[in-house]
Structure formats: C-alpha cells, structure tokens
JSON list of C-alpha atoms in Angstrom, two decimals:
[
{"chain": "A", "resi": 1, "resn": "MET", "atom": "CA", "xyz": [71.61, -87.44, -167.72]},
{"chain": "A", "resi": 2, "resn": "LEU", "atom": "CA", "xyz": [70.79, -84.07, -169.51]},
{"chain": "A", "resi": 3, "resn": "LEU", "atom": "CA", "xyz": [67.00, -85.18, -169.52]},
{"chain": "A", "resi": 4, "resn": "GLN", "atom": "CA", "xyz": [66.84, -86.09, -165.48]},
{"chain": "A", "resi": 5, "resn": "SER", "atom": "CA", "xyz": [69.06, -82.64, -164.61]},
{"chain": "A", "resi": 6, "resn": "THR", "atom": "CA", "xyz": [66.69, -80.67, -166.52]},
{"chain": "A", "resi": 7, "resn": "ALA", "atom": "CA", "xyz": [63.74, -82.31, -165.19]},
{"chain": "A", "resi": 8, "resn": "MET", "atom": "CA", "xyz": [65.21, -81.81, -161.38]},
{"chain": "A", "resi": 9, "resn": "ARG", "atom": "CA", "xyz": [65.63, -78.09, -162.23]},
{"chain": "A", "resi": 10, "resn": "LYS", "atom": "CA", "xyz": [62.03, -78.17, -163.14]},
{"chain": "A", "resi": 11, "resn": "PHE", "atom": "CA", "xyz": [61.16, -79.49, -160.42]},
{"chain": "A", "resi": 12, "resn": "ILE", "atom": "CA", "xyz": [63.16, -77.21, -157.77]},
{"chain": "A", "resi": 13, "resn": "PHE", "atom": "CA", "xyz": [61.68, -74.37, -159.77]},
{"chain": "A", "resi": 14, "resn": "ILE", "atom": "CA", "xyz": [58.17, -75.51, -159.28]},
{"chain": "A", "resi": 15, "resn": "PHE", "atom": "CA", "xyz": [58.79, -76.38, -155.69]},
{"chain": "A", "resi": 16, "resn": "ALA", "atom": "CA", "xyz": [60.41, -73.11, -154.89]},
{"chain": "A", "resi": 17, "resn": "LEU", "atom": "CA", "xyz": [57.19, -71.08, -156.22]},
{"chain": "A", "resi": 18, "resn": "LEU", "atom": "CA", "xyz": [54.95, -73.46, -154.08]},
{"chain": "A", "resi": 19, "resn": "MET", "atom": "CA", "xyz": [56.67, -73.46, -151.06]},
{"chain": "A", "resi": 20, "resn": "PRO", "atom": "CA", "xyz": [55.40, -69.84, -149.76]},
{"chain": "A", "resi": 21, "resn": "THR", "atom": "CA", "xyz": [52.03, -71.49, -150.64]},
{"chain": "A", "resi": 22, "resn": "PHE", "atom": "CA", "xyz": [53.03, -74.32, -148.04]},
{"chain": "A", "resi": 23, "resn": "LEU", "atom": "CA", "xyz": [53.94, -72.13, -145.39]},
{"chain": "A", "resi": 24, "resn": "MET", "atom": "CA", "xyz": [51.15, -69.78, -145.98]},
{"chain": "A", "resi": 25, "resn": "ALA", "atom": "CA", "xyz": [49.00, -72.73, -145.08]},
{"chain": "A", "resi": 26, "resn": "ALA", "atom": "CA", "xyz": [50.25, -73.50, -141.29]},
{"chain": "A", "resi": 27, "resn": "ASN", "atom": "CA", "xyz": [49.21, -69.82, -140.50]},
{"chain": "A", "resi": 28, "resn": "LYS", "atom": "CA", "xyz": [45.75, -68.25, -140.27]},
{"chain": "A", "resi": 29, "resn": "SER", "atom": "CA", "xyz": [44.81, -64.56, -138.87]},
{"chain": "A", "resi": 30, "resn": "GLY", "atom": "CA", "xyz": [42.15, -61.94, -138.77]},
{"chain": "A", "resi": 31, "resn": "THR", "atom": "CA", "xyz": [40.56, -59.33, -136.33]},
{"chain": "A", "resi": 32, "resn": "THR", "atom": "CA", "xyz": [38.46, -59.87, -133.31]},
{"chain": "A", "resi": 33, "resn": "GLY", "atom": "CA", "xyz": [37.40, -56.76, -131.75]},
{"chain": "A", "resi": 34, "resn": "SER", "atom": "CA", "xyz": [40.00, -54.31, -131.93]},
{"chain": "A", "resi": 35, "resn": "CYS", "atom": "CA", "xyz": [42.47, -56.57, -132.15]},
{"chain": "A", "resi": 36, "resn": "GLN", "atom": "CA", "xyz": [44.55, -58.89, -134.40]},
{"chain": "A", "resi": 37, "resn": "TRP", "atom": "CA", "xyz": [45.06, -62.66, -134.10]},
{"chain": "A", "resi": 38, "resn": "THR", "atom": "CA", "xyz": [47.22, -65.44, -135.72]},
{"chain": "A", "resi": 39, "resn": "PHE", "atom": "CA", "xyz": [47.02, -69.04, -135.61]},
{"chain": "A", "resi": 40, "resn": "ASP", "atom": "CA", "xyz": [49.72, -71.26, -136.37]},
{"chain": "A", "resi": 41, "resn": "THR", "atom": "CA", "xyz": [48.63, -74.60, -137.14]},
{"chain": "A", "resi": 42, "resn": "SER", "atom": "CA", "xyz": [51.65, -76.65, -136.67]},
{"chain": "A", "resi": 43, "resn": "SER", "atom": "CA", "xyz": [52.59, -75.58, -132.86]},
{"chain": "A", "resi": 44, "resn": "GLY", "atom": "CA", "xyz": [48.93, -74.75, -131.81]},
{"chain": "A", "resi": 45, "resn": "LEU", "atom": "CA", "xyz": [50.33, -71.52, -130.75]},
{"chain": "A", "resi": 46, "resn": "LEU", "atom": "CA", "xyz": [47.28, -69.02, -131.06]},
{"chain": "A", "resi": 47, "resn": "THR", "atom": "CA", "xyz": [48.21, -65.24, -130.30]},
{"chain": "A", "resi": 48, "resn": "ILE", "atom": "CA", "xyz": [46.12, -61.90, -129.99]},
{"chain": "A", "resi": 49, "resn": "THR", "atom": "CA", "xyz": [47.78, -58.57, -130.24]},
{"chain": "A", "resi": 50, "resn": "GLY", "atom": "CA", "xyz": [46.36, -54.87, -130.33]},
{"chain": "A", "resi": 51, "resn": "ASN", "atom": "CA", "xyz": [44.84, -52.32, -128.15]},
{"chain": "A", "resi": 52, "resn": "GLY", "atom": "CA", "xyz": [41.32, -52.74, -126.69]},
{"chain": "A", "resi": 53, "resn": "PRO", "atom": "CA", "xyz": [38.65, -55.36, -126.44]},
{"chain": "A", "resi": 54, "resn": "THR", "atom": "CA", "xyz": [38.28, -58.56, -128.20]},
{"chain": "A", "resi": 55, "resn": "GLY", "atom": "CA", "xyz": [35.23, -59.32, -130.08]},
{"chain": "A", "resi": 56, "resn": "GLU", "atom": "CA", "xyz": [31.90, -60.58, -128.18]},
{"chain": "A", "resi": 57, "resn": "TYR", "atom": "CA", "xyz": [30.78, -64.10, -129.23]},
{"chain": "A", "resi": 58, "resn": "GLU", "atom": "CA", "xyz": [27.99, -66.56, -128.42]},
{"chain": "A", "resi": 59, "resn": "TYR", "atom": "CA", "xyz": [27.28, -70.07, -127.92]},
{"chain": "A", "resi": 60, "resn": "ASN", "atom": "CA", "xyz": [25.47, -70.62, -130.98]},
{"chain": "A", "resi": 61, "resn": "TYR", "atom": "CA", "xyz": [26.49, -68.06, -132.91]},
{"chain": "A", "resi": 62, "resn": "PRO", "atom": "CA", "xyz": [28.45, -65.66, -133.68]},
{"chain": "A", "resi": 63, "resn": "TRP", "atom": "CA", "xyz": [31.54, -68.02, -132.92]},
{"chain": "A", "resi": 64, "resn": "SER", "atom": "CA", "xyz": [35.03, -66.80, -132.65]},
{"chain": "A", "resi": 65, "resn": "PRO", "atom": "CA", "xyz": [36.89, -66.79, -135.71]},
{"chain": "A", "resi": 66, "resn": "TRP", "atom": "CA", "xyz": [38.90, -69.40, -135.41]},
{"chain": "A", "resi": 67, "resn": "ASN", "atom": "CA", "xyz": [35.91, -71.57, -134.11]},
{"chain": "A", "resi": 68, "resn": "SER", "atom": "CA", "xyz": [36.62, -74.71, -136.98]},
{"chain": "A", "resi": 69, "resn": "ASP", "atom": "CA", "xyz": [40.48, -75.04, -135.34]},
{"chain": "A", "resi": 70, "resn": "ARG", "atom": "CA", "xyz": [39.57, -74.67, -131.49]},
{"chain": "A", "resi": 71, "resn": "TRP", "atom": "CA", "xyz": [40.22, -78.22, -130.83]},
{"chain": "A", "resi": 72, "resn": "SER", "atom": "CA", "xyz": [43.83, -77.44, -132.20]},
{"chain": "A", "resi": 73, "resn": "VAL", "atom": "CA", "xyz": [44.67, -74.70, -130.18]},
{"chain": "A", "resi": 74, "resn": "THR", "atom": "CA", "xyz": [46.98, -75.77, -127.36]},
{"chain": "A", "resi": 75, "resn": "LYS", "atom": "CA", "xyz": [48.60, -72.15, -126.19]},
{"chain": "A", "resi": 76, "resn": "VAL", "atom": "CA", "xyz": [47.57, -68.43, -126.13]},
{"chain": "A", "resi": 77, "resn": "VAL", "atom": "CA", "xyz": [49.39, -65.38, -125.90]},
{"chain": "A", "resi": 78, "resn": "ILE", "atom": "CA", "xyz": [47.26, -62.30, -125.73]},
{"chain": "A", "resi": 79, "resn": "ASN", "atom": "CA", "xyz": [50.10, -59.18, -125.85]},
{"chain": "A", "resi": 80, "resn": "GLU", "atom": "CA", "xyz": [50.18, -55.99, -123.88]},
{"chain": "A", "resi": 81, "resn": "GLY", "atom": "CA", "xyz": [47.52, -53.69, -125.21]},
{"chain": "A", "resi": 82, "resn": "VAL", "atom": "CA", "xyz": [44.53, -56.06, -124.99]},
{"chain": "A", "resi": 83, "resn": "THR", "atom": "CA", "xyz": [41.92, -54.72, -122.60]},
{"chain": "A", "resi": 84, "resn": "ARG", "atom": "CA", "xyz": [39.22, -57.19, -122.34]},
{"chain": "A", "resi": 85, "resn": "LEU", "atom": "CA", "xyz": [38.90, -60.87, -123.74]},
{"chain": "A", "resi": 86, "resn": "GLY", "atom": "CA", "xyz": [35.42, -61.56, -125.06]},
{"chain": "A", "resi": 87, "resn": "THR", "atom": "CA", "xyz": [32.59, -63.76, -124.20]},
{"chain": "A", "resi": 88, "resn": "TYR", "atom": "CA", "xyz": [33.14, -67.09, -125.55]},
{"chain": "A", "resi": 89, "resn": "LEU", "atom": "CA", "xyz": [36.46, -66.19, -126.83]},
{"chain": "A", "resi": 90, "resn": "PHE", "atom": "CA", "xyz": [38.05, -69.79, -126.56]},
{"chain": "A", "resi": 91, "resn": "ASN", "atom": "CA", "xyz": [34.74, -71.95, -125.33]},
{"chain": "A", "resi": 92, "resn": "ASP", "atom": "CA", "xyz": [35.55, -75.74, -125.87]},
{"chain": "A", "resi": 93, "resn": "CYS", "atom": "CA", "xyz": [39.13, -75.05, -126.70]},
{"chain": "A", "resi": 94, "resn": "LYS", "atom": "CA", "xyz": [39.52, -78.52, -125.27]},
{"chain": "A", "resi": 95, "resn": "ASN", "atom": "CA", "xyz": [43.20, -78.83, -125.62]},
{"chain": "A", "resi": 96, "resn": "LEU", "atom": "CA", "xyz": [44.06, -75.13, -124.55]},
{"chain": "A", "resi": 97, "resn": "THR", "atom": "CA", "xyz": [46.10, -76.05, -121.65]},
{"chain": "A", "resi": 98, "resn": "GLU", "atom": "CA", "xyz": [48.62, -72.88, -121.33]},
{"chain": "A", "resi": 99, "resn": "VAL", "atom": "CA", "xyz": [47.40, -69.30, -121.51]},
{"chain": "A", "resi": 100, "resn": "THR", "atom": "CA", "xyz": [49.30, -65.80, -120.92]},
{"chain": "A", "resi": 101, "resn": "ILE", "atom": "CA", "xyz": [47.12, -62.69, -120.12]},
{"chain": "A", "resi": 102, "resn": "PRO", "atom": "CA", "xyz": [48.49, -59.10, -120.33]},
{"chain": "A", "resi": 103, "resn": "SER", "atom": "CA", "xyz": [48.62, -56.48, -117.24]},
{"chain": "A", "resi": 104, "resn": "THR", "atom": "CA", "xyz": [46.30, -54.25, -119.73]},
{"chain": "A", "resi": 105, "resn": "CYS", "atom": "CA", "xyz": [43.35, -56.81, -119.52]},
{"chain": "A", "resi": 106, "resn": "GLU", "atom": "CA", "xyz": [41.16, -55.69, -117.20]},
{"chain": "A", "resi": 107, "resn": "SER", "atom": "CA", "xyz": [37.73, -57.91, -117.58]},
{"chain": "A", "resi": 108, "resn": "ILE", "atom": "CA", "xyz": [37.82, -61.45, -119.00]},
{"chain": "A", "resi": 109, "resn": "GLY", "atom": "CA", "xyz": [34.08, -62.25, -120.29]},
{"chain": "A", "resi": 110, "resn": "SER", "atom": "CA", "xyz": [31.98, -64.86, -119.77]},
{"chain": "A", "resi": 111, "resn": "CYS", "atom": "CA", "xyz": [32.87, -68.80, -120.61]},
{"chain": "A", "resi": 112, "resn": "ALA", "atom": "CA", "xyz": [35.83, -66.95, -122.13]},
{"chain": "A", "resi": 113, "resn": "PHE", "atom": "CA", "xyz": [37.85, -70.23, -121.18]},
{"chain": "A", "resi": 114, "resn": "GLN", "atom": "CA", "xyz": [34.59, -72.58, -120.47]},
{"chain": "A", "resi": 115, "resn": "GLY", "atom": "CA", "xyz": [35.68, -75.81, -121.28]},
{"chain": "A", "resi": 116, "resn": "CYS", "atom": "CA", "xyz": [39.50, -76.04, -121.53]},
{"chain": "A", "resi": 117, "resn": "ASN", "atom": "CA", "xyz": [42.04, -77.59, -120.08]},
{"chain": "A", "resi": 118, "resn": "ILE", "atom": "CA", "xyz": [44.39, -75.01, -118.66]},
{"chain": "A", "resi": 119, "resn": "GLN", "atom": "CA", "xyz": [46.64, -76.48, -116.17]},
{"chain": "A", "resi": 120, "resn": "SER", "atom": "CA", "xyz": [48.59, -73.63, -114.52]},
{"chain": "A", "resi": 121, "resn": "LEU", "atom": "CA", "xyz": [46.71, -69.72, -114.07]},
{"chain": "A", "resi": 122, "resn": "THR", "atom": "CA", "xyz": [48.18, -66.80, -112.86]},
{"chain": "A", "resi": 123, "resn": "LEU", "atom": "CA", "xyz": [46.06, -63.75, -113.41]},
{"chain": "A", "resi": 124, "resn": "PRO", "atom": "CA", "xyz": [48.31, -60.67, -113.67]},
{"chain": "A", "resi": 125, "resn": "GLU", "atom": "CA", "xyz": [47.79, -57.35, -111.82]},
{"chain": "A", "resi": 126, "resn": "GLY", "atom": "CA", "xyz": [45.58, -55.24, -113.43]},
{"chain": "A", "resi": 127, "resn": "VAL", "atom": "CA", "xyz": [42.39, -57.71, -113.88]},
{"chain": "A", "resi": 128, "resn": "LYS", "atom": "CA", "xyz": [39.49, -56.44, -111.73]},
{"chain": "A", "resi": 129, "resn": "HIS", "atom": "CA", "xyz": [36.50, -58.70, -113.26]},
{"chain": "A", "resi": 130, "resn": "ILE", "atom": "CA", "xyz": [35.81, -62.27, -113.82]},
{"chain": "A", "resi": 131, "resn": "GLU", "atom": "CA", "xyz": [32.62, -62.49, -115.35]},
{"chain": "A", "resi": 132, "resn": "SER", "atom": "CA", "xyz": [29.93, -65.79, -115.10]},
{"chain": "A", "resi": 133, "resn": "ALA", "atom": "CA", "xyz": [31.60, -69.35, -116.28]},
{"chain": "A", "resi": 134, "resn": "ALA", "atom": "CA", "xyz": [34.63, -67.54, -117.24]},
{"chain": "A", "resi": 135, "resn": "PHE", "atom": "CA", "xyz": [36.87, -70.50, -116.59]},
{"chain": "A", "resi": 136, "resn": "ASN", "atom": "CA", "xyz": [34.37, -72.82, -116.33]},
{"chain": "A", "resi": 137, "resn": "GLY", "atom": "CA", "xyz": [34.95, -76.84, -116.47]},
{"chain": "A", "resi": 138, "resn": "ASN", "atom": "CA", "xyz": [38.96, -76.22, -116.06]},
{"chain": "A", "resi": 139, "resn": "ALA", "atom": "CA", "xyz": [38.87, -79.41, -113.68]},
{"chain": "A", "resi": 140, "resn": "SER", "atom": "CA", "xyz": [42.48, -80.36, -114.60]},
{"chain": "A", "resi": 141, "resn": "MET", "atom": "CA", "xyz": [43.92, -77.02, -113.06]},
{"chain": "A", "resi": 142, "resn": "THR", "atom": "CA", "xyz": [46.48, -77.38, -110.40]},
{"chain": "A", "resi": 143, "resn": "LYS", "atom": "CA", "xyz": [47.42, -73.98, -109.51]},
{"chain": "A", "resi": 144, "resn": "LEU", "atom": "CA", "xyz": [45.39, -70.77, -109.50]},
{"chain": "A", "resi": 145, "resn": "SER", "atom": "CA", "xyz": [47.34, -67.18, -108.31]},
{"chain": "A", "resi": 146, "resn": "LEU", "atom": "CA", "xyz": [44.57, -64.57, -108.14]},
{"chain": "A", "resi": 147, "resn": "PRO", "atom": "CA", "xyz": [45.70, -60.83, -108.34]},
{"chain": "A", "resi": 148, "resn": "SER", "atom": "CA", "xyz": [45.29, -58.08, -105.63]},
{"chain": "A", "resi": 149, "resn": "THR", "atom": "CA", "xyz": [43.26, -55.93, -108.44]},
{"chain": "A", "resi": 150, "resn": "LEU", "atom": "CA", "xyz": [40.60, -58.25, -108.73]},
{"chain": "A", "resi": 151, "resn": "GLU", "atom": "CA", "xyz": [37.05, -57.25, -107.86]},
{"chain": "A", "resi": 152, "resn": "ASP", "atom": "CA", "xyz": [34.53, -59.97, -108.59]},
{"chain": "A", "resi": 153, "resn": "ILE", "atom": "CA", "xyz": [34.18, -63.03, -109.71]},
{"chain": "A", "resi": 154, "resn": "GLY", "atom": "CA", "xyz": [30.96, -64.16, -111.55]},
{"chain": "A", "resi": 155, "resn": "ASP", "atom": "CA", "xyz": [28.21, -67.14, -111.05]},
{"chain": "A", "resi": 156, "resn": "TYR", "atom": "CA", "xyz": [30.37, -70.66, -111.79]},
{"chain": "A", "resi": 157, "resn": "GLY", "atom": "CA", "xyz": [33.64, -68.58, -112.43]},
{"chain": "A", "resi": 158, "resn": "PHE", "atom": "CA", "xyz": [35.97, -71.51, -111.69]},
{"chain": "A", "resi": 159, "resn": "TYR", "atom": "CA", "xyz": [33.31, -73.86, -111.08]},
{"chain": "A", "resi": 160, "resn": "ASN", "atom": "CA", "xyz": [34.51, -77.63, -111.14]},
{"chain": "A", "resi": 161, "resn": "ASN", "atom": "CA", "xyz": [38.03, -78.66, -110.18]},
{"chain": "A", "resi": 162, "resn": "SER", "atom": "CA", "xyz": [39.71, -81.73, -109.06]},
{"chain": "A", "resi": 163, "resn": "TYR", "atom": "CA", "xyz": [43.29, -80.91, -108.15]},
{"chain": "A", "resi": 164, "resn": "ILE", "atom": "CA", "xyz": [44.10, -77.52, -105.97]},
{"chain": "A", "resi": 165, "resn": "SER", "atom": "CA", "xyz": [43.73, -77.94, -101.95]},
{"chain": "A", "resi": 166, "resn": "ILE", "atom": "CA", "xyz": [44.52, -74.39, -101.48]},
{"chain": "A", "resi": 167, "resn": "LEU", "atom": "CA", "xyz": [42.55, -71.22, -102.49]},
{"chain": "A", "resi": 168, "resn": "THR", "atom": "CA", "xyz": [44.01, -67.90, -101.62]},
{"chain": "A", "resi": 169, "resn": "LEU", "atom": "CA", "xyz": [41.22, -64.77, -102.13]},
{"chain": "A", "resi": 170, "resn": "PRO", "atom": "CA", "xyz": [42.80, -61.22, -102.48]},
{"chain": "A", "resi": 171, "resn": "ALA", "atom": "CA", "xyz": [41.89, -58.18, -100.45]},
{"chain": "A", "resi": 172, "resn": "ASN", "atom": "CA", "xyz": [40.27, -56.04, -103.09]},
{"chain": "A", "resi": 173, "resn": "LEU", "atom": "CA", "xyz": [37.59, -58.93, -103.74]},
{"chain": "A", "resi": 174, "resn": "THR", "atom": "CA", "xyz": [34.28, -57.89, -103.18]},
{"chain": "A", "resi": 175, "resn": "THR", "atom": "CA", "xyz": [32.00, -60.76, -104.69]},
{"chain": "A", "resi": 176, "resn": "ILE", "atom": "CA", "xyz": [31.96, -64.51, -105.01]},
{"chain": "A", "resi": 177, "resn": "GLY", "atom": "CA", "xyz": [29.52, -65.09, -107.54]},
{"chain": "A", "resi": 178, "resn": "LYS", "atom": "CA", "xyz": [26.79, -68.24, -106.89]},
{"chain": "A", "resi": 179, "resn": "ALA", "atom": "CA", "xyz": [28.90, -71.94, -107.44]},
{"chain": "A", "resi": 180, "resn": "ALA", "atom": "CA", "xyz": [31.84, -69.50, -108.42]},
{"chain": "A", "resi": 181, "resn": "PHE", "atom": "CA", "xyz": [34.04, -72.77, -106.43]},
{"chain": "A", "resi": 182, "resn": "ARG", "atom": "CA", "xyz": [31.60, -75.37, -106.50]},
{"chain": "A", "resi": 183, "resn": "GLU", "atom": "CA", "xyz": [32.65, -78.60, -106.96]},
{"chain": "A", "resi": 184, "resn": "TRP", "atom": "CA", "xyz": [36.16, -77.98, -106.00]},
{"chain": "A", "resi": 185, "resn": "ARG", "atom": "CA", "xyz": [36.77, -81.94, -104.62]},
{"chain": "A", "resi": 186, "resn": "ALA", "atom": "CA", "xyz": [40.32, -81.38, -103.55]},
{"chain": "A", "resi": 187, "resn": "LEU", "atom": "CA", "xyz": [39.86, -78.30, -101.80]},
{"chain": "A", "resi": 188, "resn": "GLU", "atom": "CA", "xyz": [40.93, -77.96, -98.09]},
{"chain": "A", "resi": 189, "resn": "VAL", "atom": "CA", "xyz": [41.96, -74.42, -96.97]},
{"chain": "A", "resi": 190, "resn": "VAL", "atom": "CA", "xyz": [40.63, -71.19, -98.48]},
{"chain": "A", "resi": 191, "resn": "ASN", "atom": "CA", "xyz": [42.67, -68.17, -97.18]},
{"chain": "A", "resi": 192, "resn": "PHE", "atom": "CA", "xyz": [40.76, -64.76, -96.52]},
{"chain": "A", "resi": 193, "resn": "PRO", "atom": "CA", "xyz": [42.89, -61.58, -96.36]},
{"chain": "A", "resi": 194, "resn": "HIS", "atom": "CA", "xyz": [42.96, -60.14, -92.50]},
{"chain": "A", "resi": 195, "resn": "ALA", "atom": "CA", "xyz": [41.85, -56.57, -94.18]},
{"chain": "A", "resi": 196, "resn": "THR", "atom": "CA", "xyz": [39.43, -57.73, -96.85]},
{"chain": "A", "resi": 197, "resn": "SER", "atom": "CA", "xyz": [36.86, -56.16, -98.61]},
{"chain": "A", "resi": 198, "resn": "LEU", "atom": "CA", "xyz": [34.54, -59.20, -99.49]},
{"chain": "A", "resi": 199, "resn": "GLN", "atom": "CA", "xyz": [31.18, -58.06, -99.30]},
{"chain": "A", "resi": 200, "resn": "ILE", "atom": "CA", "xyz": [28.91, -60.73, -100.59]},
{"chain": "A", "resi": 201, "resn": "ILE", "atom": "CA", "xyz": [29.32, -64.62, -101.16]},
{"chain": "A", "resi": 202, "resn": "GLU", "atom": "CA", "xyz": [26.66, -65.96, -103.15]},
{"chain": "A", "resi": 203, "resn": "ASP", "atom": "CA", "xyz": [24.83, -69.68, -102.74]},
{"chain": "A", "resi": 204, "resn": "GLU", "atom": "CA", "xyz": [26.74, -72.70, -103.57]},
{"chain": "A", "resi": 205, "resn": "ALA", "atom": "CA", "xyz": [29.96, -70.55, -103.94]},
{"chain": "A", "resi": 206, "resn": "PHE", "atom": "CA", "xyz": [31.64, -73.54, -101.97]},
{"chain": "A", "resi": 207, "resn": "MET", "atom": "CA", "xyz": [29.25, -76.25, -102.48]},
{"chain": "A", "resi": 208, "resn": "ASN", "atom": "CA", "xyz": [30.46, -80.25, -102.61]},
{"chain": "A", "resi": 209, "resn": "ASP", "atom": "CA", "xyz": [33.84, -79.11, -101.95]},
{"chain": "A", "resi": 210, "resn": "SER", "atom": "CA", "xyz": [36.09, -81.52, -99.87]},
{"chain": "A", "resi": 211, "resn": "LYS", "atom": "CA", "xyz": [35.92, -79.01, -97.09]}
]
C-alpha cells in the first residue's frame, strides 16, 4: 500500500511539472508587422493585437506565421489599434467562418481573406480601402455590410457569392473594381445611395449575377 502511495505521489509530481508544457502546446504566438498574434489551437481562435499594420505576405513566400495551421483557424479577432490587414494575411484559411475587424483598420490588403469561408461580414466605420481579391471566394457569405467610410473596392474584391440577394453600396464609394461582385448568383437588387460619389464601375463588376 505504501509502495502504491509513493508511486502515485511521484506520478502527480511529474504530471504537475509537465502540465504547463501541455497547456503551452495549445497556444502559439509571435509577431506580424507591428502587431502580435496568438493562436489557440484547441478553439481555433486567432487574435491580433497591437498598434499599426500587420505583416505583408505572398502566395508563394513569405507566408503568414500561422500558415501551417491555417486550416485549423475558425475565428479571427483583430483588436482596436491595428490599422491595416496585410496581403495574403489569412489566404486559404478555408475553415475560417467568423472575423472581427476594428474601427482603426483603414485598409484590407489584396487576398487578405481569399479562399476563406466567412459567413457574415460587417466592416466597421473606418475601413476605407478593400484591395483586389480581399474577400475573393467566400461563396457561402450570407450577409455583407459595408461602412459609409468605404472609398474603393479592388478588382475581384468580393468575387463569387451564392447567397446574398440585396447589396447596399455606401455613399462615399468612388470605385468598384473589375469583377468585384462577379458571380453573385443570388443577387437581385443593388441599392445605390441618392447622393453617391461613385465615379468608376470597372468591366465585369456585376457580371454573371442573378439580374
């Protein structure tokens, strides 16, 4: 009995020493541009904090620091203070369904959320620029709310959607890029404001839409 008790105490002691290592293994962290990121591998939540822009990445290389875990990312929270989301930041995070973007963010880089699976997107007041293919391929999105501060949407910005039937454009929007809303197969109504700043609608902006 004493032998079993001693063995049990040793097991508990060793487990207590190793437990912080197990907990640490569930979280990853690092820097991206002027910001910091943490990824909880157990919940799929990736959080970005800091002041200033994130890093800029490419399709081939360099990749985002969490690229090897990109298919495990299901939710992204970007805190106030972040001013720009860089190119290819969450490219091909195909299981990413939810994202929170702060009002301090003024621009969203090319292909930042390309190939994700965002279901509902509300861009906050403060976002001014959506670059090319930023949300390309989020075909399952059922809701899109654009802020009054938005000035331009780049080529293929929101290319390919299967569910949204009504799109409302903000008054300060000046440019809609090529194929920005192409292949919106459920789109029936586009609401333009009475006092619009819209100057440029590029080719194929609404090509192959429902109406």
